[in-house]
PDB file of C-alpha atoms in Angstrom:
ATOM      1  CA  MET A   4     -39.832 -35.004  21.242  1.00  0.00           C
ATOM      2  CA  THR A   5     -37.035 -34.682  19.950  1.00  0.00           C
ATOM      3  CA  ILE A   6     -35.878 -36.535  17.180  1.00  0.00           C
ATOM      4  CA  ALA A   7     -33.826 -38.138  19.139  1.00  0.00           C
ATOM      5  CA  THR A   8     -36.216 -39.540  21.578  1.00  0.00           C
ATOM      6  CA  SER A   9     -37.932 -40.629  19.314  1.00  0.00           C
ATOM      7  CA  ALA A  10     -35.787 -42.985  17.191  1.00  0.00           C
ATOM      8  CA  ALA A  11     -34.921 -44.209  20.831  1.00  0.00           C
ATOM      9  CA  ALA A  12     -39.076 -44.541  21.436  1.00  0.00           C
ATOM     10  CA  CYS A  13     -38.859 -46.794  17.802  1.00  0.00           C
ATOM     11  CA  VAL A  14     -35.932 -48.659  19.603  1.00  0.00           C
ATOM     12  CA  SER A  15     -37.351 -49.332  22.302  1.00  0.00           C
ATOM     13  CA  ALA A  16     -41.121 -50.354  20.948  1.00  0.00           C
ATOM     14  CA  GLY A  17     -38.894 -52.452  18.793  1.00  0.00           C
ATOM     15  CA  GLU A  18     -39.303 -50.871  15.350  1.00  0.00           C
ATOM     16  CA  HIS A  19     -36.296 -50.183  13.501  1.00  0.00           C
ATOM     17  CA  THR A  20     -35.852 -48.352   9.886  1.00  0.00           C
ATOM     18  CA  VAL A  21     -34.123 -49.948   7.590  1.00  0.00           C
ATOM     19  CA  ASP A  22     -31.495 -48.415   7.864  1.00  0.00           C
ATOM     20  CA  GLU A  23     -30.730 -49.553  11.698  1.00  0.00           C
ATOM     21  CA  VAL A  24     -32.583 -53.343  10.667  1.00  0.00           C
ATOM     22  CA  ALA A  25     -29.320 -52.983   8.474  1.00  0.00           C
ATOM     23  CA  GLU A  26     -27.058 -52.220  10.705  1.00  0.00           C
ATOM     24  CA  LEU A  27     -27.986 -54.292  13.575  1.00  0.00           C
ATOM     25  CA  THR A  28     -27.934 -57.007  10.795  1.00  0.00           C
ATOM     26  CA  GLY A  29     -24.816 -56.384   9.442  1.00  0.00           C
ATOM     27  CA  THR A  30     -27.070 -56.551   6.109  1.00  0.00           C
ATOM     28  CA  THR A  31     -27.320 -54.190   3.511  1.00  0.00           C
ATOM     29  CA  VAL A  32     -30.104 -52.037   2.694  1.00  0.00           C
ATOM     30  CA  ARG A  33     -30.047 -53.691  -1.017  1.00  0.00           C
ATOM     31  CA  THR A  34     -30.121 -56.937   0.267  1.00  0.00           C
ATOM     32  CA  ILE A  35     -33.102 -56.297   3.084  1.00  0.00           C
ATOM     33  CA  ARG A  36     -34.993 -55.051  -0.170  1.00  0.00           C
ATOM     34  CA  TRP A  37     -33.893 -57.561  -2.782  1.00  0.00           C
ATOM     35  CA  TYR A  38     -35.374 -60.058   0.100  1.00  0.00           C
ATOM     36  CA  GLN A  39     -38.428 -58.749   0.724  1.00  0.00           C
ATOM     37  CA  SER A  40     -39.105 -58.882  -3.374  1.00  0.00           C
ATOM     38  CA  GLU A  41     -38.034 -62.409  -3.288  1.00  0.00           C
ATOM     39  CA  GLY A  42     -40.277 -63.316   0.018  1.00  0.00           C
ATOM     40  CA  LEU A  43     -38.022 -64.011   2.165  1.00  0.00           C
ATOM     41  CA  LEU A  44     -38.974 -61.574   4.626  1.00  0.00           C
ATOM     42  CA  PRO A  45     -41.807 -60.233   5.020  1.00  0.00           C
ATOM     43  CA  PRO A  46     -42.845 -56.787   4.626  1.00  0.00           C
ATOM     44  CA  PRO A  47     -42.825 -54.146   7.285  1.00  0.00           C
ATOM     45  CA  ARG A  48     -45.308 -51.848   9.260  1.00  0.00           C
ATOM     46  CA  ARG A  49     -45.738 -48.309   7.252  1.00  0.00           C
ATOM     47  CA  ALA A  50     -45.943 -45.407   9.156  1.00  0.00           C
ATOM     48  CA  GLY A  51     -46.660 -43.393   6.706  1.00  0.00           C
ATOM     49  CA  ARG A  52     -44.254 -42.590   4.081  1.00  0.00           C
ATOM     50  CA  THR A  53     -41.784 -44.585   6.468  1.00  0.00           C
ATOM     51  CA  ALA A  54     -41.653 -48.043   6.934  1.00  0.00           C
ATOM     52  CA  ARG A  55     -40.625 -49.748  10.173  1.00  0.00           C
ATOM     53  CA  TYR A  56     -39.097 -53.307  10.946  1.00  0.00           C
ATOM     54  CA  GLY A  57     -39.515 -55.033  14.028  1.00  0.00           C
ATOM     55  CA  ASP A  58     -37.637 -57.393  15.961  1.00  0.00           C
ATOM     56  CA  ASP A  59     -39.182 -60.491  14.160  1.00  0.00           C
ATOM     57  CA  HIS A  60     -37.896 -59.095  11.099  1.00  0.00           C
ATOM     58  CA  VAL A  61     -33.745 -58.953  12.396  1.00  0.00           C
ATOM     59  CA  ALA A  62     -34.501 -62.460  13.485  1.00  0.00           C
ATOM     60  CA  ARG A  63     -35.416 -63.108  10.094  1.00  0.00           C
ATOM     61  CA  LEU A  64     -32.466 -61.636   8.700  1.00  0.00           C
ATOM     62  CA  GLU A  65     -30.057 -63.351  11.560  1.00  0.00           C
ATOM     63  CA  VAL A  66     -30.973 -66.915  10.833  1.00  0.00           C
ATOM     64  CA  ILE A  67     -31.153 -66.343   6.456  1.00  0.00           C
ATOM     65  CA  ARG A  68     -27.106 -64.868   7.546  1.00  0.00           C
ATOM     66  CA  ASP A  69     -26.642 -67.741   9.914  1.00  0.00           C
ATOM     67  CA  LEU A  70     -28.875 -70.223   7.236  1.00  0.00           C
ATOM     68  CA  GLN A  71     -26.121 -68.650   4.755  1.00  0.00           C
ATOM     69  CA  ALA A  72     -22.859 -69.450   6.522  1.00  0.00           C
ATOM     70  CA  HIS A  73     -23.383 -73.014   7.146  1.00  0.00           C
ATOM     71  CA  GLY A  74     -23.902 -73.695   3.275  1.00  0.00           C
ATOM     72  CA  LEU A  75     -27.476 -73.296   2.709  1.00  0.00           C
ATOM     73  CA  THR A  76     -28.634 -71.450  -0.565  1.00  0.00           C
ATOM     74  CA  LEU A  77     -31.680 -68.838  -1.044  1.00  0.00           C
ATOM     75  CA  THR A  78     -33.353 -71.208  -2.403  1.00  0.00           C
ATOM     76  CA  ALA A  79     -33.151 -73.775   0.071  1.00  0.00           C
ATOM     77  CA  VAL A  80     -33.591 -71.186   3.020  1.00  0.00           C
ATOM     78  CA  ARG A  81     -37.193 -70.301   1.296  1.00  0.00           C
ATOM     79  CA  ARG A  82     -37.769 -73.729   1.510  1.00  0.00           C
ATOM     80  CA  LEU A  83     -37.076 -74.047   5.553  1.00  0.00           C
ATOM     81  CA  ILE A  84     -38.868 -70.447   5.929  1.00  0.00           C
ATOM     82  CA  ASP A  85     -42.068 -71.640   4.280  1.00  0.00           C
ATOM     83  CA  ARG A  86     -41.906 -74.581   5.861  1.00  0.00           C
ATOM     84  CA  ALA A  87     -40.939 -73.181   9.328  1.00  0.00           C
ATOM     85  CA  PRO A  88     -44.415 -73.014  11.712  1.00  0.00           C
ATOM     86  CA  GLU A  89     -46.227 -69.683  11.914  1.00  0.00           C
ATOM     87  CA  GLY A  90     -44.654 -66.872  13.977  1.00  0.00           C
ATOM     88  CA  ALA A  91     -41.553 -68.494  13.789  1.00  0.00           C
ATOM     89  CA  ALA A  92     -38.452 -66.489  13.151  1.00  0.00           C
TER      90      ALA A  92
END
């Protein structure tokens, strides 16, 4: 399996590297890691030394971005996320 084939398999399986998630969501890697440290984004799955992010991470980042675009602060976003039903983006 080549690197390109391996990367394609991860994308089709809904798993992404932090760089891929940043590109998909228009967010910086630094911001993604900060959101994790602040509890806005759950930690990724680990595959050895590599962090793997799922489609749920991408959806959560899009929700955060949309809520901020509507004028909510990160504190307000965190409150909404904390109150969301289990499994909701």
